[in-house]
Coordinates of C-alpha atoms in Angstrom, one line a residue:
X20 CA -16.8 -8.4 -0.9
X21 CA -15.2 -11.0 -3.2
X22 CA -17.1 -9.4 -6.1
X23 CA -15.2 -6.1 -5.6
X24 CA -12.0 -7.7 -6.8
X25 CA -11.2 -7.9 -10.5
X26 CA -8.6 -9.6 -12.7
X27 CA -7.9 -12.3 -10.1
X28 CA -10.1 -14.7 -8.0
X29 CA -9.6 -14.4 -4.3
X30 CA -9.8 -17.4 -2.1
X31 CA -13.3 -17.7 -0.8
X32 CA -13.5 -17.7 3.1
X33 CA -15.1 -21.1 3.2
X34 CA -12.3 -22.6 1.0
X35 CA -9.5 -20.9 2.9
X36 CA -7.0 -23.0 4.8
X37 CA -3.4 -22.7 6.2
X38 CA -1.9 -19.2 6.1
X39 CA -4.8 -17.8 4.2
X40 CA -7.3 -18.9 6.8
X41 CA -5.2 -17.5 9.6
X42 CA -5.1 -14.1 7.9
X43 CA -8.8 -14.2 7.3
X44 CA -9.5 -15.0 10.9
X45 CA -7.3 -12.1 12.1
X46 CA -8.8 -9.7 9.6
X47 CA -12.3 -10.6 10.7
X48 CA -11.4 -10.2 14.4
X49 CA -9.4 -7.0 14.1
X50 CA -10.9 -5.2 11.1
X51 CA -14.5 -6.3 11.4
X52 CA -14.7 -7.2 7.7
X53 CA -12.9 -9.3 5.1
X54 CA -11.5 -6.2 3.2
X55 CA -11.1 -6.6 -0.6
X56 CA -7.8 -4.7 -0.6
X57 CA -6.4 -7.5 1.5
X58 CA -8.5 -10.4 0.0
X59 CA -7.1 -9.6 -3.5
X60 CA -3.7 -10.9 -2.3
X61 CA -5.0 -14.3 -1.4
X62 CA -3.8 -16.1 -4.6
X63 CA -0.3 -15.5 -3.3
X64 CA -0.4 -16.5 0.5
X65 CA 3.1 -15.1 1.4
X66 CA 2.2 -11.8 -0.1
X67 CA -1.2 -11.9 1.6
X68 CA 0.5 -12.3 4.9
X69 CA 2.9 -9.4 4.1
X70 CA 0.1 -7.1 3.2
X71 CA -1.8 -7.9 6.4
X72 CA 1.2 -7.3 8.6
X73 CA 1.9 -3.9 7.1
X74 CA -1.8 -2.8 7.4
X75 CA -2.6 -4.2 10.8
X76 CA 0.6 -3.1 12.6
X77 CA 0.3 0.5 11.4
X78 CA -3.4 1.3 11.0
X79 CA -5.0 -0.9 13.5
X80 CA -2.5 -1.5 16.3
X81 CA -2.6 0.7 19.3
X82 CA 0.3 3.0 19.9
X83 CA 1.1 6.7 20.5
X84 CA -1.1 7.9 17.6
X85 CA -4.9 7.9 17.6
X86 CA -6.8 6.0 15.0
X87 CA -8.4 9.2 13.7
X88 CA -5.0 10.6 12.7
X89 CA -4.1 7.3 11.0
X90 CA -7.3 7.3 9.1
X91 CA -6.7 10.9 8.0
X92 CA -3.3 9.9 6.7
X93 CA -4.7 6.8 4.9
X94 CA -7.4 8.8 3.2
X95 CA -5.1 11.7 2.2
X96 CA -2.5 9.3 0.8
X97 CA -5.2 7.5 -1.1
X98 CA -6.5 10.8 -2.5
X99 CA -3.0 11.7 -3.8
X100 CA -2.7 8.3 -5.5
X101 CA -6.1 8.5 -7.2
X102 CA -7.5 5.5 -5.4
X103 CA -11.2 6.2 -5.0
X104 CA -12.0 2.9 -3.3
X105 CA -9.6 3.7 -0.4
X106 CA -10.6 7.3 -0.3
X107 CA -14.2 6.2 0.2
X108 CA -13.4 3.7 2.9
X109 CA -10.9 5.6 4.9
X110 CA -12.5 9.0 4.4
X111 CA -15.7 7.5 5.8
X112 CA -13.9 5.9 8.7
X113 CA -12.1 9.2 9.5
X114 CA -15.4 11.1 9.3
X115 CA -17.1 8.6 11.6
X116 CA -14.3 8.8 14.2
X117 CA -14.3 12.6 14.0
X118 CA -18.1 12.8 14.4
X119 CA -18.3 15.0 11.3
X120 CA -19.5 13.0 8.4
X121 CA -20.8 16.0 6.5
X122 CA -17.5 17.9 6.8
X123 CA -15.1 15.3 5.6
X124 CA -17.3 13.5 3.2
X125 CA -18.5 16.8 1.7
X126 CA -15.2 18.7 1.3
X127 CA -12.4 16.2 1.8
X128 CA -9.3 17.5 3.5
X129 CA -10.7 21.0 3.4
X130 CA -13.6 19.8 5.6
X131 CA -11.3 18.9 8.5
X132 CA -11.9 21.3 11.3
X133 CA -9.0 20.4 13.5
X134 CA -5.9 22.3 12.2
X135 CA -3.6 19.6 13.5
X136 CA -5.3 16.9 11.5
X137 CA -5.6 19.2 8.5
X138 CA -1.8 19.7 8.5
X139 CA -1.3 16.0 8.9
X140 CA -3.6 15.4 5.9
X141 CA -1.6 17.9 3.8
X142 CA 1.7 16.2 4.8
X143 CA 0.2 12.8 3.8
X144 CA -1.2 14.2 0.5
X145 CA 2.3 15.3 -0.6
X146 CA 4.1 12.4 0.9
X147 CA 4.7 10.7 -2.5
X148 CA 6.0 13.8 -4.2
X149 CA 9.5 13.1 -5.6
X150 CA 10.6 16.7 -4.9
X151 CA 11.7 17.6 -1.4
X152 CA 10.5 21.1 -2.1
X153 CA 7.0 19.9 -2.7
X154 CA 6.7 17.6 0.3
X155 CA 5.6 19.1 3.6
X156 CA 7.7 19.1 6.8
X157 CA 6.3 16.5 9.2
X158 CA 3.7 18.2 11.5
X159 CA 4.2 15.7 14.3
X160 CA 6.9 14.7 16.9
X161 CA 9.6 12.2 16.0
X162 CA 8.1 9.7 18.3
X163 CA 5.0 9.5 16.1
X164 CA 7.0 8.9 13.0
X165 CA 7.0 5.1 13.0
X166 CA 3.3 4.9 13.1
X167 CA 2.4 7.8 10.7
X168 CA 5.1 7.1 8.2
X169 CA 4.1 3.4 8.5
X170 CA 0.5 4.2 7.6
X171 CA 1.7 6.3 4.7
X172 CA 4.0 3.6 3.3
X173 CA 1.4 0.9 3.8
X174 CA -1.2 3.0 1.8
X175 CA 1.3 3.9 -0.9
X176 CA 1.6 0.2 -1.3
X177 CA -2.1 -0.7 -0.9
X178 CA -3.4 2.1 -3.2
X179 CA -1.3 0.7 -6.1
X180 CA -2.7 -2.8 -5.6
X181 CA -6.3 -1.6 -5.1
X182 CA -6.2 0.6 -8.2
X183 CA -5.3 -2.4 -10.3
X184 CA -7.4 -5.2 -8.7
X185 CA -10.4 -3.6 -7.0
X186 CA -13.4 -1.7 -8.4
X187 CA -13.6 2.0 -7.9
X188 CA -16.1 2.2 -5.1
X189 CA -17.3 -0.1 -2.3
X190 CA -20.8 1.4 -2.6
X191 CA -23.5 0.3 -5.0
X192 CA -24.5 2.7 -7.8
X193 CA -27.2 5.1 -6.6
X194 CA -28.5 8.6 -7.2
X195 CA -26.5 11.3 -5.5
X196 CA -29.0 12.0 -2.7
X197 CA -29.3 8.3 -1.8
X198 CA -25.5 7.8 -2.1
X199 CA -24.9 10.7 0.3
X200 CA -27.1 9.0 2.9
X201 CA -25.4 5.7 2.4
X202 CA -22.0 7.3 2.9
X203 CA -23.1 8.9 6.2
X204 CA -24.4 5.6 7.4
X205 CA -21.2 3.9 6.4
X206 CA -19.2 6.6 8.2
X207 CA -21.1 5.9 11.4
X208 CA -20.7 2.1 11.2
X209 CA -17.0 2.2 10.2
X210 CA -16.2 4.8 12.8
X211 CA -17.8 2.6 15.5
X212 CA -15.7 -0.4 14.3
X213 CA -12.5 1.7 14.4
X214 CA -13.0 2.9 18.0
X215 CA -11.8 -0.4 19.5
X216 CA -8.0 -0.6 19.7
X217 CA -6.0 -3.6 18.8
X218 CA -2.9 -4.8 20.7
X219 CA 0.3 -4.4 18.7
X220 CA 2.2 -7.4 17.4
X221 CA -0.5 -10.0 16.9
X222 CA 0.1 -10.5 13.2
X223 CA 3.9 -10.9 13.5
X224 CA 3.4 -14.6 14.1
X225 CA 2.3 -15.0 10.5
X226 CA 5.8 -14.5 9.1
X227 CA 9.3 -15.5 10.3
X228 CA 11.6 -12.9 11.8
X229 CA 13.7 -10.9 9.3
X230 CA 16.8 -8.6 9.8
X231 CA 16.2 -4.8 9.8
X232 CA 16.8 -3.0 6.5
X233 CA 18.5 0.4 6.2
X234 CA 15.6 2.0 4.4
X235 CA 13.2 1.1 7.2
X236 CA 15.1 3.2 9.7
X237 CA 12.0 5.3 10.2
X238 CA 10.3 2.4 11.9
X239 CA 12.9 1.8 14.6
X240 CA 11.0 3.6 17.4
X241 CA 8.1 1.1 17.3
X242 CA 9.2 -2.5 17.4
X243 CA 6.0 -4.0 16.1
X244 CA 6.0 -1.6 13.1
X245 CA 9.7 -2.3 12.4
X246 CA 9.2 -6.1 12.7
X247 CA 6.1 -6.0 10.4
X248 CA 7.9 -4.2 7.6
X249 CA 11.0 -6.2 7.9
X250 CA 9.1 -9.5 7.7
X251 CA 6.8 -8.3 5.0
X252 CA 9.6 -6.9 3.0
X253 CA 11.5 -10.2 3.2
X254 CA 8.4 -12.2 2.1
X255 CA 7.7 -10.0 -0.9
X256 CA 11.3 -10.0 -1.9
X257 CA 11.5 -13.8 -1.9
X258 CA 8.1 -14.0 -3.8
X259 CA 9.3 -11.5 -6.4
X260 CA 12.6 -13.3 -6.9
X261 CA 10.6 -16.5 -7.6
X262 CA 8.2 -14.7 -10.0
X263 CA 10.6 -12.6 -12.0
X264 CA 14.1 -13.4 -13.5
X265 CA 16.9 -11.4 -12.0
X266 CA 17.6 -9.3 -15.2
X267 CA 13.9 -8.3 -15.3
X268 CA 13.9 -7.2 -11.7
X269 CA 17.1 -5.2 -12.3
X270 CA 15.5 -3.5 -15.3
X271 CA 12.4 -2.6 -13.3
X272 CA 14.4 -1.3 -10.3
X273 CA 16.5 0.9 -12.6
X274 CA 13.3 2.4 -14.0
X275 CA 12.0 3.1 -10.5
X276 CA 15.3 4.8 -9.6
X277 CA 14.9 7.1 -12.6
X278 CA 11.1 7.5 -13.1
X279 CA 9.5 9.4 -15.9
X280 CA 8.1 13.0 -15.5
X281 CA 4.5 13.1 -14.3
X282 CA 1.9 11.8 -16.8
X283 CA 4.2 10.3 -19.5
X284 CA 2.1 10.5 -22.7
X285 CA 0.4 7.5 -24.2
X286 CA 2.3 4.8 -22.4
X287 CA 5.3 5.2 -24.7
X288 CA 7.7 5.6 -21.8
X289 CA 6.6 2.3 -20.4
X290 CA 6.9 0.6 -23.7
X291 CA 10.4 2.0 -24.2
X292 CA 11.4 1.0 -20.6
X293 CA 10.8 -2.7 -21.3
X294 CA 11.9 -2.8 -25.0
X295 CA 15.2 -4.3 -24.2
X296 CA 13.6 -7.4 -22.6
X297 CA 12.5 -10.5 -24.5
X298 CA 9.0 -10.2 -26.0
X299 CA 7.6 -12.8 -23.6
X300 CA 9.0 -10.8 -20.6
X301 CA 7.6 -7.4 -21.6
X302 CA 3.9 -7.6 -20.6
X303 CA 4.6 -8.5 -16.9
X304 CA 7.5 -6.0 -16.6
X305 CA 5.3 -3.3 -18.1
X306 CA 2.5 -4.2 -15.7
X307 CA 4.9 -3.9 -12.8
X308 CA 6.1 -0.5 -13.9
X309 CA 2.6 0.8 -14.5
X310 CA 1.5 -0.5 -11.0
X311 CA 4.5 1.2 -9.4
X312 CA 4.3 4.5 -11.2
X313 CA 0.8 5.0 -12.6
X314 CA -1.6 2.2 -11.4
X315 CA -4.7 4.1 -12.4
X316 CA -3.6 3.6 -16.0
X317 CA -3.6 -0.2 -15.9
X318 CA -6.2 -1.5 -18.4
X319 CA -7.8 -4.9 -19.0
X320 CA -5.6 -5.2 -22.0
X321 CA -2.5 -4.9 -19.9
X322 CA -3.6 -7.7 -17.7
X323 CA -4.8 -9.8 -20.7
X324 CA -1.3 -9.5 -22.2
X325 CA 0.2 -11.0 -19.1
X326 CA -2.3 -13.8 -19.1
X327 CA -1.5 -14.5 -22.7
X328 CA 2.1 -14.9 -21.6
X329 CA 1.2 -17.5 -19.0
X330 CA 0.8 -15.4 -15.9
X331 CA -1.6 -16.9 -13.4
X332 CA -3.3 -15.1 -10.4
X333 CA -0.4 -15.7 -8.1
X334 CA 2.1 -14.2 -10.6
X335 CA -0.1 -11.2 -11.2
X336 CA -0.4 -10.5 -7.5
X337 CA 3.2 -11.2 -6.7
X338 CA 4.7 -9.1 -9.5
X339 CA 2.5 -6.1 -8.8
X340 CA 3.1 -6.4 -5.0
X341 CA 6.9 -6.5 -5.5
X342 CA 6.9 -3.4 -7.6
X343 CA 4.4 -1.5 -5.4
X344 CA 6.4 -2.2 -2.2
X345 CA 9.7 -1.1 -3.8
X346 CA 8.0 2.2 -4.6
X347 CA 6.4 2.6 -1.2
X348 CA 9.7 1.9 0.5
X349 CA 11.4 4.5 -1.5
X350 CA 8.8 7.0 -0.3
X351 CA 9.2 6.0 3.3
X352 CA 13.0 6.5 3.1
X353 CA 12.4 9.9 1.6
X354 CA 10.0 10.9 4.3
X355 CA 12.5 9.8 6.9
X356 CA 15.0 12.2 5.4
X357 CA 12.7 15.2 5.6
X358 CA 13.9 16.3 9.0
X359 CA 12.0 13.9 11.2
X360 CA 15.3 12.7 12.8
X361 CA 18.9 12.3 11.6
X362 CA 19.5 9.1 9.6
X363 CA 22.0 6.7 11.3
X364 CA 25.4 6.5 9.7
X365 CA 25.4 4.4 6.6
X366 CA 21.7 4.6 6.0
X367 CA 21.0 5.4 2.3
X368 CA 18.6 8.1 1.2
X369 CA 15.4 7.9 -0.9
X370 CA 16.8 5.3 -3.2
X371 CA 17.6 2.9 -0.4
X372 CA 14.9 0.3 -1.2
X373 CA 15.9 0.2 -4.9
X374 CA 19.6 0.0 -4.1
X375 CA 19.0 -2.8 -1.6
X376 CA 16.7 -4.8 -3.9
X377 CA 19.3 -4.4 -6.7
X378 CA 22.0 -5.7 -4.4
X379 CA 19.8 -8.7 -3.6
X380 CA 18.4 -9.2 -7.0
X381 CA 20.7 -12.1 -7.9
X382 CA 20.9 -13.7 -4.5
X383 CA 20.9 -17.5 -4.7

């Protein structure tokens, strides 16, 4: 599994200690494997803990929503974000849980027979659309919002990190016929692992309590989800503040609040977005923006430019995690505003995460 990770070197299980070892133990117990999308965060232990809290308390923890629905959301969000690794893993898990490996694995969302789950997949697939008109109304009751929006936000975060730091597929190269058989076998195994529920809240001990944030209002109905995102957000915020100067963070946040049109040509928009920064600051800022807005376009040269500027593994993970979570939180706030429930007085809209980060950017 360590070999699936690129650009950074994860902490090996036998070398892990302290917070990293605690996350690895929980991951092995609750997930059944040491998953590369989580392992990649290990050079930055606080960010590792934040990632695990968000993933465990949404996807794995028992609640009002079944695991099969959560896996459908995870796979559909991953499809929309062009993250083939996560599509492969969570599509296979969904197929195994639904008992229909051929349907899902062969046709994706169109292969889902259950109309309720198909509607949920369509909602998830459009969850990151910036236009309210293009997003789908939530096809679930308000009480399910904390868990399903939580999974969507967690995977809008994870997909960005995985696209940068993990290879395209968990499966070894093989001819199409053999690969299809491997995928069916993987679906059965992963479906079986996912059928055992996990009690909510176990991971919360890994990070200190944090106050609720306005843009996380969608999580209020499930205390373990709300606590996970509040604690994770605080950890990533503090890590990002240590890794990036305040003026660089402000520049990135301004760009996230006014992103480019889809598929900006040739990377010129990203170059222009960081042009006002000092030359030494541009590579890391550019990597952060690419990760947030077009992670599938990050190249070896982008990472090498950051290395040339002195960025180590911890810095690369921290900067990309900070940008990824800022984007994912904006998406969650937008989904909360799509008619799931009225926002409390004083809760900002889709730009809440950016506005809050900007207000905290120069905290002491």
